[in-house]
Amino acid sequence: MDIRNSPFDDVHGLEERFSNKTFDVNDAIASIIRGLAKTLRGELDALEEVTNDTKNREQEASESLNRFKRALRRFKEVVIPANKPHLFFVNHMEAFSSLTRDVVGLRALEYFMLWLINLTRDYRNIRVLLTCSPLFYYDFMMDIPFRDNLQIIGLGDLPKHEAQSAYEKFVSSFSCQFNSKEKPIPSPPDFEQVYSILGGRLHDLSKFVELYYTTQQKVEDYPDLGATISKFSQVLYPELYGKLLRAQVSSPVLWEKEHVVTAWKMLLNAPNHVVPYVKFIEQIPMNIFYSMLRYGLVLFRPQSSGYCDFEICKKMDTVTFRRPLDKIAAKKVLENLNENSLNSGF
């Protein structure tokens, strides 16, 4: 469910992590989740109004919070089939961010998180996946107890100093879980080495630390990097790539090989690998750009409102790689492409 819809959330690729699992789509569950999302949106708005208004604040806040709790309790009335796994996906958790300045809002967030934790405890076949901005994760979600069936993903990159602090917290947390006197595990790689490959994306940092403590994974062999290089090699052959993903993505593949090469070269050569949106679509037709966006080849960062004029949009809206791994993979694929071209010329 989307607590607050945001069409440009970077959720591309999350479904790939669950593509080998068959999650049940149950009408009763889907119906109550839709109702729950609607109630949450309404009560979040009500709680926001209460936190901004000093009149009758305490009573209204209490009533709204109680409605919020009742909406969550209604989920208990649903009969969940025990013989199939279920994925409970909550997108855009930072809808709660405006509430965190107030004790009532913090209580709502705390109650919702405890409810999700209990959900994974009471129903072993339910997996909960949350997405939020990295800063919201860093400020409010990082200390939530680790559970196998509850995964929180901070989408996007943190500033470097905050990413380092997060990395050190991950190391401390996983070290306590997996280290023992009988089998001590050496300290993981230095943050600078990890940051040069993974950047400040919390999802990749936490996943790498977990892999390191469970399998002694090297950062240069991080599996998502190899998978991304493989994917980017395939996208150069759009007809084949479209057939491979037809079951997962309904939108047709519209780009040609030249479009992908042009886009990657633009991004790799741009300062900080960021290109103004208007400049990007001067080289890549708009329908091609949206096709690439749907398949997760690029990331669009809208900064302007829909009412801005063309010149403001030109300065504000940008296109970039989805994550540092994509940048490394694109560079590697282009290098391989150039090597193959040189070899074929002899």
mmCIF file of C-alpha atoms in Angstrom:
data_model
loop_
_atom_site.group_PDB
_atom_site.id
_atom_site.type_symbol
_atom_site.label_atom_id
_atom_site.label_comp_id
_atom_site.label_asym_id
_atom_site.label_seq_id
_atom_site.Cartn_x
_atom_site.Cartn_y
_atom_site.Cartn_z
ATOM 1 C CA MET A 1 0.000 0.000 0.000
ATOM 2 C CA ASP A 2 1.100 3.582 -0.620
ATOM 3 C CA ILE A 3 0.577 5.726 2.474
ATOM 4 C CA ARG A 4 1.250 8.741 0.299
ATOM 5 C CA ASN A 5 1.529 8.207 -3.441
ATOM 6 C CA SER A 6 4.796 9.400 -4.955
ATOM 7 C CA PRO A 7 5.110 8.272 -8.589
ATOM 8 C CA PHE A 8 8.857 8.818 -8.742
ATOM 9 C CA ASP A 9 9.848 6.737 -5.702
ATOM 10 C CA ASP A 10 12.880 4.642 -6.548
ATOM 11 C CA VAL A 11 11.242 1.249 -6.034
ATOM 12 C CA HIS A 12 12.396 -0.244 -9.343
ATOM 13 C CA GLY A 13 14.141 -3.550 -8.781
ATOM 14 C CA LEU A 14 12.604 -4.373 -5.410
ATOM 15 C CA GLU A 15 10.304 -6.881 -7.072
ATOM 16 C CA GLU A 16 13.350 -8.722 -8.432
ATOM 17 C CA ARG A 17 14.307 -9.734 -4.893
ATOM 18 C CA PHE A 18 10.993 -11.546 -4.526
ATOM 19 C CA SER A 19 10.554 -12.844 -8.083
ATOM 20 C CA ASN A 20 11.545 -16.383 -7.085
ATOM 21 C CA LYS A 21 8.838 -16.517 -4.421
ATOM 22 C CA THR A 22 5.126 -16.917 -5.048
ATOM 23 C CA PHE A 23 3.241 -14.512 -2.810
ATOM 24 C CA ASP A 24 -0.491 -15.015 -2.540
ATOM 25 C CA VAL A 25 -2.830 -12.215 -3.571
ATOM 26 C CA ASN A 26 -5.869 -12.680 -1.366
ATOM 27 C CA ASP A 27 -8.971 -10.580 -2.123
ATOM 28 C CA ALA A 28 -9.899 -10.183 1.536
ATOM 29 C CA ILE A 29 -6.389 -9.103 2.471
ATOM 30 C CA ALA A 30 -6.149 -6.751 -0.506
ATOM 31 C CA SER A 31 -9.491 -5.177 0.378
ATOM 32 C CA ILE A 32 -8.632 -4.483 3.998
ATOM 33 C CA ILE A 33 -5.178 -3.177 3.079
ATOM 34 C CA ARG A 34 -6.790 -0.702 0.661
ATOM 35 C CA GLY A 35 -9.140 0.374 3.432
ATOM 36 C CA LEU A 36 -6.275 0.538 5.898
ATOM 37 C CA ALA A 37 -4.217 2.726 3.562
ATOM 38 C CA LYS A 38 -7.169 5.078 3.080
ATOM 39 C CA THR A 39 -7.736 5.304 6.840
ATOM 40 C CA LEU A 40 -4.035 5.876 7.501
ATOM 41 C CA ARG A 41 -3.922 8.702 4.964
ATOM 42 C CA GLY A 42 -6.985 10.312 6.518
ATOM 43 C CA GLU A 43 -5.753 9.973 10.079
ATOM 44 C CA LEU A 44 -2.283 11.202 9.163
ATOM 45 C CA ASP A 45 -3.889 14.347 7.755
ATOM 46 C CA ALA A 46 -6.028 14.675 10.897
ATOM 47 C CA LEU A 47 -3.025 14.219 13.171
ATOM 48 C CA GLU A 48 -1.088 16.818 11.169
ATOM 49 C CA GLU A 49 -3.904 19.338 11.597
ATOM 50 C CA VAL A 50 -3.998 18.638 15.323
ATOM 51 C CA THR A 51 -0.253 19.131 15.738
ATOM 52 C CA ASN A 52 -0.540 22.507 13.983
ATOM 53 C CA ASP A 53 -3.535 23.685 16.010
ATOM 54 C CA THR A 54 -3.375 24.533 19.701
ATOM 55 C CA LYS A 55 -7.166 24.543 20.240
ATOM 56 C CA ASN A 56 -8.667 21.305 21.581
ATOM 57 C CA ARG A 57 -5.379 19.710 20.633
ATOM 58 C CA GLU A 58 -5.142 17.006 23.282
ATOM 59 C CA GLN A 59 -8.677 15.622 22.885
ATOM 60 C CA GLU A 60 -8.629 15.654 19.068
ATOM 61 C CA ALA A 61 -5.205 14.031 18.996
ATOM 62 C CA SER A 62 -6.385 11.284 21.333
ATOM 63 C CA GLU A 63 -9.504 10.624 19.223
ATOM 64 C CA SER A 64 -7.519 10.522 15.979
ATOM 65 C CA LEU A 65 -4.898 8.212 17.454
ATOM 66 C CA ASN A 66 -7.624 5.854 18.687
ATOM 67 C CA ARG A 67 -9.179 5.742 15.195
ATOM 68 C CA PHE A 68 -5.715 5.031 13.841
ATOM 69 C CA LYS A 69 -5.321 2.095 16.252
ATOM 70 C CA ARG A 70 -8.786 0.709 15.468
ATOM 71 C CA ALA A 71 -7.945 0.700 11.751
ATOM 72 C CA LEU A 72 -4.926 -1.484 12.461
ATOM 73 C CA ARG A 73 -6.851 -3.830 14.749
ATOM 74 C CA ARG A 74 -9.345 -4.576 11.962
ATOM 75 C CA PHE A 75 -6.626 -6.527 10.190
ATOM 76 C CA LYS A 76 -6.993 -9.186 12.913
ATOM 77 C CA GLU A 77 -10.439 -10.004 11.510
ATOM 78 C CA VAL A 78 -8.978 -11.270 8.227
ATOM 79 C CA VAL A 79 -8.406 -14.998 7.861
ATOM 80 C CA ILE A 80 -4.936 -15.365 6.335
ATOM 81 C CA PRO A 81 -4.222 -18.668 4.538
ATOM 82 C CA ALA A 82 -1.333 -20.329 6.339
ATOM 83 C CA ASN A 83 -0.146 -22.476 3.435
ATOM 84 C CA LYS A 84 1.109 -19.584 1.267
ATOM 85 C CA PRO A 85 3.543 -16.707 1.837
ATOM 86 C CA HIS A 86 2.223 -13.139 1.786
ATOM 87 C CA LEU A 87 4.086 -9.899 1.103
ATOM 88 C CA PHE A 88 2.891 -6.813 3.000
ATOM 89 C CA PHE A 89 4.498 -3.902 1.125
ATOM 90 C CA VAL A 90 4.324 -0.401 2.619
ATOM 91 C CA ASN A 91 5.738 2.305 0.380
ATOM 92 C CA HIS A 92 6.714 5.868 1.335
ATOM 93 C CA MET A 93 6.934 5.594 5.129
ATOM 94 C CA GLU A 94 8.189 9.175 5.357
ATOM 95 C CA ALA A 95 4.527 10.192 5.203
ATOM 96 C CA PHE A 96 4.955 10.041 8.973
ATOM 97 C CA SER A 97 7.824 12.554 8.955
ATOM 98 C CA SER A 98 5.678 15.634 9.603
ATOM 99 C CA LEU A 99 4.329 13.932 12.725
ATOM 100 C CA THR A 100 7.665 13.187 14.330
ATOM 101 C CA ARG A 101 7.972 16.687 15.767
ATOM 102 C CA ASP A 102 5.028 15.974 18.059
ATOM 103 C CA VAL A 103 4.568 13.346 20.774
ATOM 104 C CA VAL A 104 1.193 12.253 19.339
ATOM 105 C CA GLY A 105 2.684 11.691 15.907
ATOM 106 C CA LEU A 106 5.594 9.769 17.385
ATOM 107 C CA ARG A 107 3.112 7.578 19.265
ATOM 108 C CA ALA A 108 1.305 6.870 15.981
ATOM 109 C CA LEU A 109 4.567 5.885 14.285
ATOM 110 C CA GLU A 110 5.618 3.763 17.263
ATOM 111 C CA TYR A 111 2.235 2.006 17.371
ATOM 112 C CA PHE A 112 2.320 1.294 13.629
ATOM 113 C CA MET A 113 5.844 -0.167 13.821
ATOM 114 C CA LEU A 114 4.973 -2.337 16.830
ATOM 115 C CA TRP A 115 1.910 -3.530 14.941
ATOM 116 C CA LEU A 116 4.080 -4.539 11.962
ATOM 117 C CA ILE A 117 6.587 -6.308 14.226
ATOM 118 C CA ASN A 118 3.767 -8.233 15.916
ATOM 119 C CA LEU A 119 2.309 -9.059 12.504
ATOM 120 C CA THR A 120 5.504 -10.883 11.490
ATOM 121 C CA ARG A 121 5.547 -12.614 14.878
ATOM 122 C CA ASP A 122 1.909 -13.784 14.781
ATOM 123 C CA TYR A 123 1.954 -14.760 11.091
ATOM 124 C CA ARG A 124 5.185 -16.497 10.135
ATOM 125 C CA ASN A 125 4.135 -16.582 6.474
ATOM 126 C CA ILE A 126 3.903 -12.773 6.209
ATOM 127 C CA ARG A 127 6.895 -10.749 5.088
ATOM 128 C CA VAL A 128 6.806 -6.991 5.634
ATOM 129 C CA LEU A 129 8.749 -4.682 3.327
ATOM 130 C CA LEU A 130 8.890 -0.942 4.033
ATOM 131 C CA THR A 131 10.439 1.827 1.954
ATOM 132 C CA CYS A 132 11.301 5.334 3.075
ATOM 133 C CA SER A 133 13.729 8.135 2.405
ATOM 134 C CA PRO A 134 17.244 7.525 3.762
ATOM 135 C CA LEU A 135 17.111 10.443 6.199
ATOM 136 C CA PHE A 136 13.812 9.238 7.657
ATOM 137 C CA TYR A 137 15.305 5.777 8.045
ATOM 138 C CA TYR A 138 18.420 7.178 9.664
ATOM 139 C CA ASP A 139 16.486 9.372 12.116
ATOM 140 C CA PHE A 140 13.526 7.184 13.081
ATOM 141 C CA MET A 141 13.746 3.603 11.795
ATOM 142 C CA MET A 142 17.303 2.463 12.372
ATOM 143 C CA ASP A 143 16.862 1.260 15.945
ATOM 144 C CA ILE A 144 13.849 -0.951 15.222
ATOM 145 C CA PRO A 145 14.593 -4.533 16.388
ATOM 146 C CA PHE A 146 16.016 -6.739 13.637
ATOM 147 C CA ARG A 147 13.570 -9.383 12.388
ATOM 148 C CA ASP A 148 13.986 -11.769 9.472
ATOM 149 C CA ASN A 149 10.504 -11.039 8.113
ATOM 150 C CA LEU A 150 10.575 -7.256 8.518
ATOM 151 C CA GLN A 151 12.776 -5.394 6.076
ATOM 152 C CA ILE A 152 13.149 -1.612 5.952
ATOM 153 C CA ILE A 153 14.780 -0.092 2.893
ATOM 154 C CA GLY A 154 16.013 3.492 2.803
ATOM 155 C CA LEU A 155 15.842 4.473 -0.852
ATOM 156 C CA GLY A 156 18.447 6.878 -2.158
ATOM 157 C CA ASP A 157 21.857 7.942 -0.875
ATOM 158 C CA LEU A 158 22.707 9.515 2.452
ATOM 159 C CA PRO A 159 25.338 12.257 2.687
ATOM 160 C CA LYS A 160 28.738 10.643 3.148
ATOM 161 C CA HIS A 161 29.231 11.441 6.859
ATOM 162 C CA GLU A 162 25.756 10.108 7.719
ATOM 163 C CA ALA A 163 26.322 7.020 5.555
ATOM 164 C CA GLN A 164 29.528 6.362 7.515
ATOM 165 C CA SER A 165 27.667 6.640 10.814
ATOM 166 C CA ALA A 166 24.974 4.271 9.504
ATOM 167 C CA TYR A 167 27.617 1.798 8.268
ATOM 168 C CA GLU A 168 29.278 1.768 11.688
ATOM 169 C CA LYS A 169 25.904 1.121 13.343
ATOM 170 C CA PHE A 170 25.235 -1.783 10.973
ATOM 171 C CA VAL A 171 28.676 -3.228 11.745
ATOM 172 C CA SER A 172 28.068 -2.906 15.474
ATOM 173 C CA SER A 173 24.620 -4.507 15.233
ATOM 174 C CA PHE A 174 25.632 -7.486 13.077
ATOM 175 C CA SER A 175 28.881 -7.973 14.984
ATOM 176 C CA CYS A 176 26.883 -8.502 18.184
ATOM 177 C CA GLN A 177 24.656 -11.046 16.427
ATOM 178 C CA PHE A 178 27.247 -13.129 14.589
ATOM 179 C CA ASN A 179 30.574 -12.723 16.391
ATOM 180 C CA SER A 180 31.618 -15.206 19.058
ATOM 181 C CA LYS A 181 34.765 -15.937 21.053
ATOM 182 C CA GLU A 182 35.008 -19.381 19.460
ATOM 183 C CA LYS A 183 34.710 -18.031 15.898
ATOM 184 C CA PRO A 184 35.722 -14.359 15.803
ATOM 185 C CA ILE A 185 35.046 -12.609 12.495
ATOM 186 C CA PRO A 186 37.610 -10.007 11.326
ATOM 187 C CA SER A 187 36.442 -6.419 11.064
ATOM 188 C CA PRO A 188 34.699 -5.622 7.757
ATOM 189 C CA PRO A 189 36.343 -3.390 5.128
ATOM 190 C CA ASP A 190 37.023 0.266 5.827
ATOM 191 C CA PHE A 191 34.068 2.542 5.085
ATOM 192 C CA GLU A 192 35.945 4.456 2.354
ATOM 193 C CA GLN A 193 36.470 1.250 0.378
ATOM 194 C CA VAL A 194 32.824 0.270 0.745
ATOM 195 C CA TYR A 195 31.575 3.777 -0.070
ATOM 196 C CA SER A 196 33.596 3.910 -3.307
ATOM 197 C CA ILE A 197 31.559 0.958 -4.630
ATOM 198 C CA LEU A 198 28.201 1.101 -2.865
ATOM 199 C CA GLY A 199 27.852 4.827 -2.195
ATOM 200 C CA GLY A 200 25.617 5.975 0.640
ATOM 201 C CA ARG A 201 22.590 3.809 -0.071
ATOM 202 C CA LEU A 202 21.438 2.253 3.191
ATOM 203 C CA HIS A 203 19.928 -0.777 1.503
ATOM 204 C CA ASP A 204 23.251 -1.749 -0.072
ATOM 205 C CA LEU A 205 25.294 -0.900 3.027
ATOM 206 C CA SER A 206 23.122 -3.007 5.332
ATOM 207 C CA LYS A 207 22.927 -5.887 2.862
ATOM 208 C CA PHE A 208 26.706 -5.932 2.407
ATOM 209 C CA VAL A 209 27.376 -5.917 6.175
ATOM 210 C CA GLU A 210 24.920 -8.791 6.617
ATOM 211 C CA LEU A 211 26.592 -10.756 3.797
ATOM 212 C CA TYR A 212 30.019 -10.040 5.261
ATOM 213 C CA TYR A 213 29.129 -11.440 8.672
ATOM 214 C CA THR A 214 27.288 -14.456 7.258
ATOM 215 C CA THR A 215 29.532 -15.401 4.299
ATOM 216 C CA GLN A 216 32.631 -13.116 4.556
ATOM 217 C CA GLN A 217 31.557 -11.477 1.291
ATOM 218 C CA LYS A 218 34.109 -9.112 -0.301
ATOM 219 C CA VAL A 219 32.732 -5.718 -1.278
ATOM 220 C CA GLU A 220 34.169 -5.981 -4.812
ATOM 221 C CA ASP A 221 32.228 -9.242 -5.218
ATOM 222 C CA TYR A 222 28.968 -7.744 -3.944
ATOM 223 C CA PRO A 223 26.340 -9.857 -5.763
ATOM 224 C CA ASP A 224 24.125 -6.947 -6.802
ATOM 225 C CA LEU A 225 27.023 -5.467 -8.775
ATOM 226 C CA GLY A 226 27.446 -8.620 -10.860
ATOM 227 C CA ALA A 227 23.682 -8.869 -11.325
ATOM 228 C CA THR A 228 23.504 -5.236 -12.464
ATOM 229 C CA ILE A 229 26.345 -5.687 -14.963
ATOM 230 C CA SER A 230 24.516 -8.725 -16.351
ATOM 231 C CA LYS A 231 21.250 -6.775 -16.566
ATOM 232 C CA PHE A 232 22.892 -3.781 -18.268
ATOM 233 C CA SER A 233 24.556 -6.092 -20.792
ATOM 234 C CA GLN A 234 21.102 -7.447 -21.662
ATOM 235 C CA VAL A 235 19.412 -4.046 -22.052
ATOM 236 C CA LEU A 236 21.662 -3.351 -25.037
ATOM 237 C CA TYR A 237 19.551 -5.967 -26.828
ATOM 238 C CA PRO A 238 16.051 -4.524 -26.264
ATOM 239 C CA GLU A 239 14.031 -7.190 -28.078
ATOM 240 C CA LEU A 240 15.593 -9.996 -26.039
ATOM 241 C CA TYR A 241 15.401 -7.980 -22.820
ATOM 242 C CA GLY A 242 11.724 -7.196 -23.377
ATOM 243 C CA LYS A 243 10.926 -10.888 -23.807
ATOM 244 C CA LEU A 244 12.829 -11.779 -20.628
ATOM 245 C CA LEU A 245 10.851 -9.309 -18.515
ATOM 246 C CA ARG A 246 7.483 -9.426 -20.259
ATOM 247 C CA ALA A 247 5.941 -11.350 -17.361
ATOM 248 C CA GLN A 248 7.153 -8.784 -14.793
ATOM 249 C CA VAL A 249 6.716 -5.430 -16.575
ATOM 250 C CA SER A 250 3.730 -4.845 -18.831
ATOM 251 C CA SER A 251 5.141 -1.708 -20.527
ATOM 252 C CA PRO A 252 6.878 -2.358 -23.868
ATOM 253 C CA VAL A 253 10.601 -1.787 -24.347
ATOM 254 C CA LEU A 254 10.894 1.228 -26.658
ATOM 255 C CA TRP A 255 14.602 2.041 -26.640
ATOM 256 C CA GLU A 256 17.294 1.004 -29.096
ATOM 257 C CA LYS A 257 20.875 0.167 -28.209
ATOM 258 C CA GLU A 258 22.027 3.653 -29.257
ATOM 259 C CA HIS A 259 19.618 5.302 -26.809
ATOM 260 C CA VAL A 260 21.092 3.394 -23.864
ATOM 261 C CA VAL A 261 24.689 4.127 -24.885
ATOM 262 C CA THR A 262 23.897 7.836 -25.347
ATOM 263 C CA ALA A 263 22.124 8.036 -21.982
ATOM 264 C CA TRP A 264 24.948 6.319 -20.099
ATOM 265 C CA LYS A 265 27.629 8.476 -21.732
ATOM 266 C CA MET A 266 25.689 11.626 -20.840
ATOM 267 C CA LEU A 267 25.357 10.583 -17.204
ATOM 268 C CA LEU A 268 28.936 9.313 -16.847
ATOM 269 C CA ASN A 269 30.392 12.531 -18.289
ATOM 270 C CA ALA A 270 28.109 14.909 -16.367
ATOM 271 C CA PRO A 271 29.201 16.635 -13.130
ATOM 272 C CA ASN A 272 28.209 14.349 -10.248
ATOM 273 C CA HIS A 273 26.558 12.148 -12.917
ATOM 274 C CA VAL A 274 23.456 14.368 -12.891
ATOM 275 C CA VAL A 275 21.893 15.733 -16.111
ATOM 276 C CA PRO A 276 19.095 18.342 -16.276
ATOM 277 C CA TYR A 277 15.887 16.632 -17.372
ATOM 278 C CA VAL A 278 15.279 19.000 -20.294
ATOM 279 C CA LYS A 279 18.833 18.490 -21.574
ATOM 280 C CA PHE A 280 18.408 14.724 -21.231
ATOM 281 C CA ILE A 281 15.243 14.593 -23.358
ATOM 282 C CA GLU A 282 16.928 16.698 -26.035
ATOM 283 C CA GLN A 283 19.067 13.608 -26.686
ATOM 284 C CA ILE A 284 16.610 10.896 -25.649
ATOM 285 C CA PRO A 285 12.980 11.193 -26.895
ATOM 286 C CA MET A 286 10.487 11.524 -24.055
ATOM 287 C CA ASN A 287 8.694 8.220 -24.750
ATOM 288 C CA ILE A 288 12.071 6.434 -24.786
ATOM 289 C CA PHE A 289 13.035 8.128 -21.517
ATOM 290 C CA TYR A 290 9.846 6.957 -19.786
ATOM 291 C CA SER A 291 10.388 3.426 -21.073
ATOM 292 C CA MET A 292 13.904 3.453 -19.595
ATOM 293 C CA LEU A 293 12.514 4.906 -16.363
ATOM 294 C CA ARG A 294 9.890 2.143 -16.010
ATOM 295 C CA TYR A 295 12.557 -0.529 -16.404
ATOM 296 C CA GLY A 296 14.807 1.106 -13.810
ATOM 297 C CA LEU A 297 17.644 2.128 -16.149
ATOM 298 C CA VAL A 298 17.631 5.743 -14.940
ATOM 299 C CA LEU A 299 16.220 7.756 -12.046
ATOM 300 C CA PHE A 300 14.136 10.917 -12.469
ATOM 301 C CA ARG A 301 14.356 13.460 -9.644
ATOM 302 C CA PRO A 302 11.529 15.994 -9.922
ATOM 303 C CA GLN A 303 12.288 19.139 -7.941
ATOM 304 C CA SER A 304 9.739 21.528 -9.438
ATOM 305 C CA SER A 305 5.965 21.635 -9.156
ATOM 306 C CA GLY A 306 3.751 21.069 -12.175
ATOM 307 C CA TYR A 307 3.062 24.806 -12.332
ATOM 308 C CA CYS A 308 6.653 25.909 -12.939
ATOM 309 C CA ASP A 309 7.551 27.364 -16.309
ATOM 310 C CA PHE A 310 9.918 25.671 -18.719
ATOM 311 C CA GLU A 311 13.086 27.512 -17.630
ATOM 312 C CA ILE A 312 12.574 26.661 -13.953
ATOM 313 C CA CYS A 313 11.965 22.990 -14.792
ATOM 314 C CA LYS A 314 15.099 23.026 -16.917
ATOM 315 C CA LYS A 315 17.179 24.090 -13.913
ATOM 316 C CA MET A 316 15.489 21.943 -11.274
ATOM 317 C CA ASP A 317 14.367 18.522 -12.592
ATOM 318 C CA THR A 318 17.231 16.079 -13.114
ATOM 319 C CA VAL A 319 18.066 12.582 -14.346
ATOM 320 C CA THR A 320 20.769 10.377 -12.836
ATOM 321 C CA PHE A 321 21.668 6.745 -12.138
ATOM 322 C CA ARG A 322 19.443 4.924 -9.668
ATOM 323 C CA ARG A 323 22.409 4.059 -7.438
ATOM 324 C CA PRO A 324 26.227 4.000 -7.479
ATOM 325 C CA LEU A 325 26.230 0.334 -8.511
ATOM 326 C CA ASP A 326 24.355 1.288 -11.689
ATOM 327 C CA LYS A 327 27.032 3.862 -12.502
ATOM 328 C CA ILE A 328 29.824 1.285 -12.056
ATOM 329 C CA ALA A 329 27.903 -1.322 -14.070
ATOM 330 C CA ALA A 330 27.169 1.101 -16.932
ATOM 331 C CA LYS A 331 30.835 2.096 -17.114
ATOM 332 C CA LYS A 332 31.911 -1.563 -17.169
ATOM 333 C CA VAL A 333 29.406 -2.496 -19.891
ATOM 334 C CA LEU A 334 30.498 0.450 -22.071
ATOM 335 C CA GLU A 335 34.168 -0.540 -21.612
ATOM 336 C CA ASN A 336 33.345 -4.104 -22.687
ATOM 337 C CA LEU A 337 31.402 -2.740 -25.658
ATOM 338 C CA ASN A 338 34.377 -0.628 -26.763
ATOM 339 C CA GLU A 339 36.783 -3.564 -26.357
ATOM 340 C CA ASN A 340 34.549 -5.792 -28.472
ATOM 341 C CA SER A 341 34.327 -3.083 -31.142
ATOM 342 C CA LEU A 342 38.121 -2.752 -31.255
ATOM 343 C CA ASN A 343 38.624 -6.517 -31.416
ATOM 344 C CA SER A 344 36.106 -6.889 -34.223
ATOM 345 C CA GLY A 345 37.969 -4.204 -36.179
ATOM 346 C CA PHE A 346 41.175 -6.242 -36.443
#
